[in-house]
Each structure stands twice: as C-alpha cells, then as structure tokens.
Short mmCIF file of C-alpha atoms in Angstrom, two decimals:
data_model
loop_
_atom_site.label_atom_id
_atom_site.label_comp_id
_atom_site.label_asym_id
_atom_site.label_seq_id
_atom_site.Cartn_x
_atom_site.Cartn_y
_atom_site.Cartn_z
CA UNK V 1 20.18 -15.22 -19.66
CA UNK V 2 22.73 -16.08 -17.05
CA UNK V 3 21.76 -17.50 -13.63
CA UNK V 4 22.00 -15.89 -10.94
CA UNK V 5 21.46 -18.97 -8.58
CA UNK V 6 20.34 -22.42 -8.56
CA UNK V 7 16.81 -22.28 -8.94
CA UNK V 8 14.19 -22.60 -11.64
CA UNK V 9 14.22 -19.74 -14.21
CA UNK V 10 10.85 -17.31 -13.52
CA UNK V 11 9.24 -18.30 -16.62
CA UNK V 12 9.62 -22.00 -15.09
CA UNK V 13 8.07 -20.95 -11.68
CA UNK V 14 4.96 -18.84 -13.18
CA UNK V 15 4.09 -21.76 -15.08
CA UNK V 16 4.69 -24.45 -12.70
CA UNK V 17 2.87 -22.54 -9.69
CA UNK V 18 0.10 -20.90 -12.11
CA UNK V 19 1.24 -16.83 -11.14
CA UNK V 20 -0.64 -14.88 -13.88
CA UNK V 21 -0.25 -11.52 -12.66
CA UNK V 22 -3.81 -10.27 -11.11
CA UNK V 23 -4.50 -6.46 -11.79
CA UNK V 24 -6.91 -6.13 -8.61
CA UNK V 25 -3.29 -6.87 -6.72
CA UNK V 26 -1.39 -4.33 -8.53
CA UNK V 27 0.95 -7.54 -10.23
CA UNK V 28 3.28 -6.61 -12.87
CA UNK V 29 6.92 -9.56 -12.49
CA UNK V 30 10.02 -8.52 -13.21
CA UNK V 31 11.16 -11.99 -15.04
CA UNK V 32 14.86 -11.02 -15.41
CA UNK V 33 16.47 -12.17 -12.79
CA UNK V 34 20.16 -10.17 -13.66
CA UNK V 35 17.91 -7.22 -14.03
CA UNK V 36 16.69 -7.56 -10.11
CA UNK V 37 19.73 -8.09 -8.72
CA UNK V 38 20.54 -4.95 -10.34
CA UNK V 39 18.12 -3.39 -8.61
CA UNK V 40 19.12 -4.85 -5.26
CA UNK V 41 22.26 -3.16 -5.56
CA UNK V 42 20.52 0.11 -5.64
CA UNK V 43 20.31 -1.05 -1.55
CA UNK V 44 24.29 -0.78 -1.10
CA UNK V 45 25.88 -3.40 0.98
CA UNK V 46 23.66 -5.63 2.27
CA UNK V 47 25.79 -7.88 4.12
CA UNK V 48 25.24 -7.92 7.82
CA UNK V 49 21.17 -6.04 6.82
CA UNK V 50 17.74 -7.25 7.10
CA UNK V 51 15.85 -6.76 4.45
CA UNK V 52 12.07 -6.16 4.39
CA UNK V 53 10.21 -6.44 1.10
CA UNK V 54 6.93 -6.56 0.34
CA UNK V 55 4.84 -8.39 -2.63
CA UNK V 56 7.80 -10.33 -3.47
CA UNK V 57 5.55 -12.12 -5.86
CA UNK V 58 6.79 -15.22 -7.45
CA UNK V 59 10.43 -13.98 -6.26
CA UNK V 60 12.72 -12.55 -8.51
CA UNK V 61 13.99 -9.18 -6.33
CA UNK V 62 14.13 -11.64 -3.29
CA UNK V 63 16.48 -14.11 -4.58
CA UNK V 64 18.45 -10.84 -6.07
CA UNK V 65 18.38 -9.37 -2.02
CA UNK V 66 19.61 -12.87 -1.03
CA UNK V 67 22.41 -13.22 -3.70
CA UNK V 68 23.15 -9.59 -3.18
CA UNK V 69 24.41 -11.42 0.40
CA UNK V 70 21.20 -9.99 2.51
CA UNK V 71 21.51 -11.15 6.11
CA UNK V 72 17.72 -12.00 6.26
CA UNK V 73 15.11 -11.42 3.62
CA UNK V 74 11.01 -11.02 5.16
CA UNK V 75 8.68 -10.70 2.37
CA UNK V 76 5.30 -10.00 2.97
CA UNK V 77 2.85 -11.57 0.29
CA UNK V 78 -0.80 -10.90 -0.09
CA UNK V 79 -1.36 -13.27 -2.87
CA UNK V 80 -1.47 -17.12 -1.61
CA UNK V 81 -0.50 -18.49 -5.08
CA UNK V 82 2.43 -16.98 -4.47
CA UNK V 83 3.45 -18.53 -0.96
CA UNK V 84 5.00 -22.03 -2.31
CA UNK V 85 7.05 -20.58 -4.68
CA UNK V 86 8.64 -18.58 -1.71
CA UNK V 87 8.97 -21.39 0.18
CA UNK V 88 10.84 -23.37 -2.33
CA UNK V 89 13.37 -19.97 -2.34
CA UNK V 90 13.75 -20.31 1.31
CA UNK V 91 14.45 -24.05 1.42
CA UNK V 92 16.91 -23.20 -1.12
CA UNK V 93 18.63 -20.17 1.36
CA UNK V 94 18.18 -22.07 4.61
CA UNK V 95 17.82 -19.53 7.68
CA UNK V 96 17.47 -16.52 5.43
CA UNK V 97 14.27 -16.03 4.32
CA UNK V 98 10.78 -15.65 6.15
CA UNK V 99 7.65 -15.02 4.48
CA UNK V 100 4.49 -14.03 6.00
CA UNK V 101 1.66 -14.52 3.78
CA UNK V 102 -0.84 -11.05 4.53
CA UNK V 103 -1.68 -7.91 3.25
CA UNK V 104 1.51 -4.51 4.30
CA UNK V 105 -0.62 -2.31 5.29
CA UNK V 106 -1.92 -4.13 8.11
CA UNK V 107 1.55 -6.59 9.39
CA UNK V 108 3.78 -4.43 11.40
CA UNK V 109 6.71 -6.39 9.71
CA UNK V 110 9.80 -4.17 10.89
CA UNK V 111 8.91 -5.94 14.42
CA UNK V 112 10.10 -9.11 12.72
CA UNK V 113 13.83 -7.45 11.70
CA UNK V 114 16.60 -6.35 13.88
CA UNK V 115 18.64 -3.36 12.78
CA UNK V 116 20.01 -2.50 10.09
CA UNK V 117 17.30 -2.84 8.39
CA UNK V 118 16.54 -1.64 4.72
CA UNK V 119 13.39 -1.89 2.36
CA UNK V 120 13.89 -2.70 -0.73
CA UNK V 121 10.62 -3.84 -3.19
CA UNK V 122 9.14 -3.46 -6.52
CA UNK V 123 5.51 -1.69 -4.60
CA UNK V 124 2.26 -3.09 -5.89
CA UNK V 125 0.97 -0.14 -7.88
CA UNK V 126 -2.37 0.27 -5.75
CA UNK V 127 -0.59 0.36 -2.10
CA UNK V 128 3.00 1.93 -3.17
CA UNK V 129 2.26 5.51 -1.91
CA UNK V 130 0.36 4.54 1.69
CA UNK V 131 3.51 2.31 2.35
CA UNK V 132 5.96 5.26 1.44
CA UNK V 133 4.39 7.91 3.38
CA UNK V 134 4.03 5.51 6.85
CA UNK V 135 7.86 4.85 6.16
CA UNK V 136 8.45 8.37 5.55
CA UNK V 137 6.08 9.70 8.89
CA UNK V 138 7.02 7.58 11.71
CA UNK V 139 6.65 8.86 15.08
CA UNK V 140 10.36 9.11 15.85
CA UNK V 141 13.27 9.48 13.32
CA UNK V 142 15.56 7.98 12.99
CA UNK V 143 13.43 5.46 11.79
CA UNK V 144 14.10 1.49 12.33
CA UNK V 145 15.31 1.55 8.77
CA UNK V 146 18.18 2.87 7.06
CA UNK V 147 17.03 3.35 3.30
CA UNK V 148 14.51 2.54 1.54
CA UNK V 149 15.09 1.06 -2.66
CA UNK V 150 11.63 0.95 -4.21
CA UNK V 151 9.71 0.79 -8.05
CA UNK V 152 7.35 3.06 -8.60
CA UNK V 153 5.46 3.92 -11.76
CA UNK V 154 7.77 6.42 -13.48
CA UNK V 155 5.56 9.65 -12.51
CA UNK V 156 5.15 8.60 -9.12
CA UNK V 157 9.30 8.44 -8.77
CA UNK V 158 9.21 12.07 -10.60
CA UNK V 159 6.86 13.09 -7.54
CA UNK V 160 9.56 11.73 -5.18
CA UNK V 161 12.11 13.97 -6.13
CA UNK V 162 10.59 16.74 -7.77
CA UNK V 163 11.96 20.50 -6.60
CA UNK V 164 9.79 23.87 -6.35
CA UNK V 165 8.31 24.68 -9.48
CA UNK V 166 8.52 21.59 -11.22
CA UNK V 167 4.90 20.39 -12.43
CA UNK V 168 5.43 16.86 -10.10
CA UNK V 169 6.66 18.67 -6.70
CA UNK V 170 3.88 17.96 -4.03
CA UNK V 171 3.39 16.32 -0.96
CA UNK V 172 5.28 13.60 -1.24
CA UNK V 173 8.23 15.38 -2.29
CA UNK V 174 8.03 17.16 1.04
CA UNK V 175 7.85 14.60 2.80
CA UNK V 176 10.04 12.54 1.58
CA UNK V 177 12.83 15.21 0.82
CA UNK V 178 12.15 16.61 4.69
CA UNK V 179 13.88 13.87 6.02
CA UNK V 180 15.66 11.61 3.57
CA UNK V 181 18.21 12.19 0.39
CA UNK V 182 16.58 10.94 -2.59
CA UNK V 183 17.50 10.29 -5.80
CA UNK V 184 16.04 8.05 -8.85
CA UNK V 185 18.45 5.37 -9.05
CA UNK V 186 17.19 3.03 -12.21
CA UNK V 187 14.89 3.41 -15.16
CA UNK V 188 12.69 0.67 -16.55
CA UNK V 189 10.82 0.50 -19.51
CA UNK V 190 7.26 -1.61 -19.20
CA UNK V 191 8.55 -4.33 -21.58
CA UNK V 192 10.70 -5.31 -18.47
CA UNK V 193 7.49 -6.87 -17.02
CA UNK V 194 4.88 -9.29 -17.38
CA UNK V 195 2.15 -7.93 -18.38
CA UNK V 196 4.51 -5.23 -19.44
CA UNK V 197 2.38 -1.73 -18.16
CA UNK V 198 0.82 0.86 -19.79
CA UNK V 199 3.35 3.03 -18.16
CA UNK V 200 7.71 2.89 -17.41
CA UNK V 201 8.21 2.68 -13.92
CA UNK V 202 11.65 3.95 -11.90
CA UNK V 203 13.51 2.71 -8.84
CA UNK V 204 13.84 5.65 -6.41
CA UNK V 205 16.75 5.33 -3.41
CA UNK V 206 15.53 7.47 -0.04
CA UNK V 207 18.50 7.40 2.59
CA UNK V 208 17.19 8.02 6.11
CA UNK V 209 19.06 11.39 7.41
CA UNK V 210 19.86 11.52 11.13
CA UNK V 211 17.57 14.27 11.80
CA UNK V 212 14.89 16.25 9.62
CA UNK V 213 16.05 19.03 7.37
CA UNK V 214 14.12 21.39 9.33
CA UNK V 215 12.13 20.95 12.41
CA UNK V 216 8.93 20.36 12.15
CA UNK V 217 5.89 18.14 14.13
CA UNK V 218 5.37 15.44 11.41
CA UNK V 219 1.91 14.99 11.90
CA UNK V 220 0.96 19.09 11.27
CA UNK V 221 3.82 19.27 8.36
CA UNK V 222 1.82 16.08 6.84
CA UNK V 223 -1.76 18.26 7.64
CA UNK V 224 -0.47 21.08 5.96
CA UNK V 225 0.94 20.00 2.55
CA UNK V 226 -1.58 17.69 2.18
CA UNK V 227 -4.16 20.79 2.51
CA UNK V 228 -1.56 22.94 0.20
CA UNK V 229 -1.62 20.54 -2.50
CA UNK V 230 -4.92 19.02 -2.31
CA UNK V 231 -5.92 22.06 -4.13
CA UNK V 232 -3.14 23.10 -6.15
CA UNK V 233 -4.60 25.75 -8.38
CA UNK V 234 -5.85 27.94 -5.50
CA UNK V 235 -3.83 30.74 -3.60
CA UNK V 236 -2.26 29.35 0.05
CA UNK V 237 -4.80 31.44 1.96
CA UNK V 238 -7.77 29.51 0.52
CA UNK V 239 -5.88 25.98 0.60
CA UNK V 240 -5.28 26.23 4.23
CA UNK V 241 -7.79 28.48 5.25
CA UNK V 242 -9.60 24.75 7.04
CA UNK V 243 -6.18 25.01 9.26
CA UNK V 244 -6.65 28.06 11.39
CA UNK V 245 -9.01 31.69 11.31
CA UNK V 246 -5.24 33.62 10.71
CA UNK V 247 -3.70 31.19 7.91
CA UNK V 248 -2.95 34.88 6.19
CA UNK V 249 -0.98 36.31 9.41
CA UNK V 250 0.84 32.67 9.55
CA UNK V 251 1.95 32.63 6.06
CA UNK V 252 3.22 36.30 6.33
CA UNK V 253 4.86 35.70 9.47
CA UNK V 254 7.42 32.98 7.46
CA UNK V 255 7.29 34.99 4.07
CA UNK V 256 4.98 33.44 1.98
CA UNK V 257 2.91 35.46 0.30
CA UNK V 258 -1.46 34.42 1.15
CA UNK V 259 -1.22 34.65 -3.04
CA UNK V 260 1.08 32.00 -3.23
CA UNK V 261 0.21 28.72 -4.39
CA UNK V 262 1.94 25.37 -3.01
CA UNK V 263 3.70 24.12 -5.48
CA UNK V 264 6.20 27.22 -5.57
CA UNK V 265 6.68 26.63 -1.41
CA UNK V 266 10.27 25.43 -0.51
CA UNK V 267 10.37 23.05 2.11
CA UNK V 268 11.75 24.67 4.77
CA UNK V 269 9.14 28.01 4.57
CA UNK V 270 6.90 24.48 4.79
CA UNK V 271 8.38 23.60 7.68
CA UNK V 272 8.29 26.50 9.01
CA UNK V 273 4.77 26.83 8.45
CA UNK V 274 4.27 23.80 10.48
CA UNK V 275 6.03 25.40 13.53
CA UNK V 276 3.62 28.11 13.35
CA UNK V 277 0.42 26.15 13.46
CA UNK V 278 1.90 23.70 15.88
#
C-alpha cells in the first residue's frame, strides 16, 4: 500500500497507541489510507476550506483532508486514546490541524472555522443521524457550511436519498433533499474496516443550496414529517391528527388525500403542508 504521507502506517499507530475500536463509541477504522483520501475527494477542492470532522479516530480521513490540501482540519474526538495520535498528525502538518478532545453533540465546533467551511467524516454509527439533521435544520440557511461528505451505514445513505415510494424515503430524505442536492458518492464493503461491520456502509455528498426547495418554517416541516413517518403504516389524517383539530381540511387544502400515507408525500405538498400549519 502506497503512502500517502510521512507518517506511521494505521496498523503501526493502533498498535503503538492501543486503539481497539470500542462498540459503545460507535468505532469501526478505515485502515487504508489511499482509500480515505478517496473519500476526501468526495469534498471537491479543498484548498482555501476548513474542514470540520468529527471522530477522526486514530486519523486516517484527517490526514486524507490534509493531503487533499485542506486549509485547516478541526476534529472533534470523544475517545481520549485517541488524542496523541492526533497530535502526532498535527505536529506533522504544523498550523493545520486542531483537535478538541469532547463529545459533537455538545461542542459548537463550526465557531472554531471561518468560511468555507465543509464537513467531511466517517459518523460514529450511534450519533450519525442527530449530527445530520442539526446540520440539515439550522436556524438560517445558508448554513455556515458548504457541503457536507459523510459514511453512513449503507441503509442509512439509502434513507438520504430515497424518492416517494421507495421503501427508505422518510424524514430524513425530506429534510435533507428540502434544502441540499444529494447524491451517494462511494460504496464500501465492511471488510474495509476494523472490526469490519455487520453491515456495508456508503459515503453520501449533501451540497448546501442557496435557498430551500420550497418554503417552509424548518422547525414545523421537521414536526410534521417526523409525525408522518413516525407511524408509517397509518393514513395522514391519523399520523398528524396530534398537529391540529382540522389536519383533514389542511391536507385537502394542498391535495393530499386524509387516506394517504407519508411515504407516497412529495416534498413540496410537505412543504406545503408546513405553510399551512405554520
């Protein structure tokens, strides 16, 4: 396997800093380093972009960002073990790394970047869809960020991108289709990792559109297709009945029919849903 810098080989740094993946952290290590700088490419240019990405773990994607020519690199890592091995990365790319040992869902890293930004990470499996929906339902869009490049387990990708009537479309489909383009940009099988997975997992590109597809207040879009699809094999007028007393006289005033069910909705009749019970 060619390098793709001058540091140690993964297999070299799991050993030497004692990084057995832990499950309870949703670890799996992509040990290939050729095979994450692939992946980093799935960000586009990065020259002249900061970067955030989050449970670099022993980090193979981050030295792919930074040889991929990232302008600055701020990983957020949960896992302590992991925190030396990081720093050894950023002695080696002086200035362009800074890692901030803590759990995502509670740093409000994008106040550390300055635009462009882009996230790019392979998203421990137990906090991959709460980070994707705050990214995706920010007060304001345009967000701070610019795209987002992230590994999912393969379903999870499917959900991403998934149209009416396929079996995967849900909420975050809407969501994420609302106000991004997104597209599955890689496919990897779970020998790619260690411990390889019981499952493949898929790295799924979301570019940030200047405005929403449709206009809608994010907070009631997210209250309704969360209702719609919490409950997927009932009609509409029973799924969001909890909404409001005249969810039947909403629905039929943006033609969907109170017998519908959710996962035959297109986004915009969501959308316009949304405007209704705003």
């Amino acid at each position: 396997m060619a390098a793709i810098d001058r540091l140690p080989p993964l297999r070299e740094v799991i050993a030497t800093h004692g990084l057995s993946a832990k499950k309870a952290l949703g670890q799996n290590f992509l040990l290939d380093l050729n095979l994450t700088a692939k992946i980093a490419r799935q960000a586009g240019d990065l020259s002249g972009t900061d970067v955030l990405e989050v449970g670099p773990g022993p980090g193979g994607l981050t030295r792919g960002l930074l040889v991929e020519g990232a302008r600055k690199v701020l990983a957020v890592e949960k896992d302590a073990r992991c925190l030396p091995a990081l720093a050894e990365i950023a002695d080696a790319y002086p200035g362009r790394l800074e890692v901030i040992g803590g759990d995502a869902l509670e740093v409000d890293a994008l106040a550390h970047l300055t635009p462009p930004i882009a996230i790019c990470a392979n998203l421990p499996y137990n906090v991959g869809t709460e980070l994707l929906v705050r990214w995706l339902t920010p007060p304001t869009w345009p967000p701070v960020w610019t795209s987002l490049t992230l590994m999912f387990q393969k379903e999870v990708a499917q959900r991403i991108v998934a149209k009416p009537g396929d079996k995967a479309y849900g909420r975050l489909a809407v969501l994420a289709q609302w106000r991004c383009d997104a597209h599955i940009a890689m496919h990897l099988p779970p020998e790619a990792f260690s411990p390889p997975p019981k499952v493949s997992s898929a790295v799924v590109h979301l570019r940030a559109l200047p405005a929403p597809r449709f206009e809608a207040d994010a907070k009631v879009l997210e209250r309704v297709v969360a209702a719609g699809f919490n409950q997927r094999r009932k009609m509409l007028r029973a799924s969001l009945k909890g909404l409001s007393p005249d969810i039947e006289d909403h629905l039929k005033a943006v033609g969907i029919a109170p017998t519908e069910r959710a996962e035959r909705v297109s986004l915009e009749a969501f959308c316009a849903l949304a405007r209704q019970l705003a």
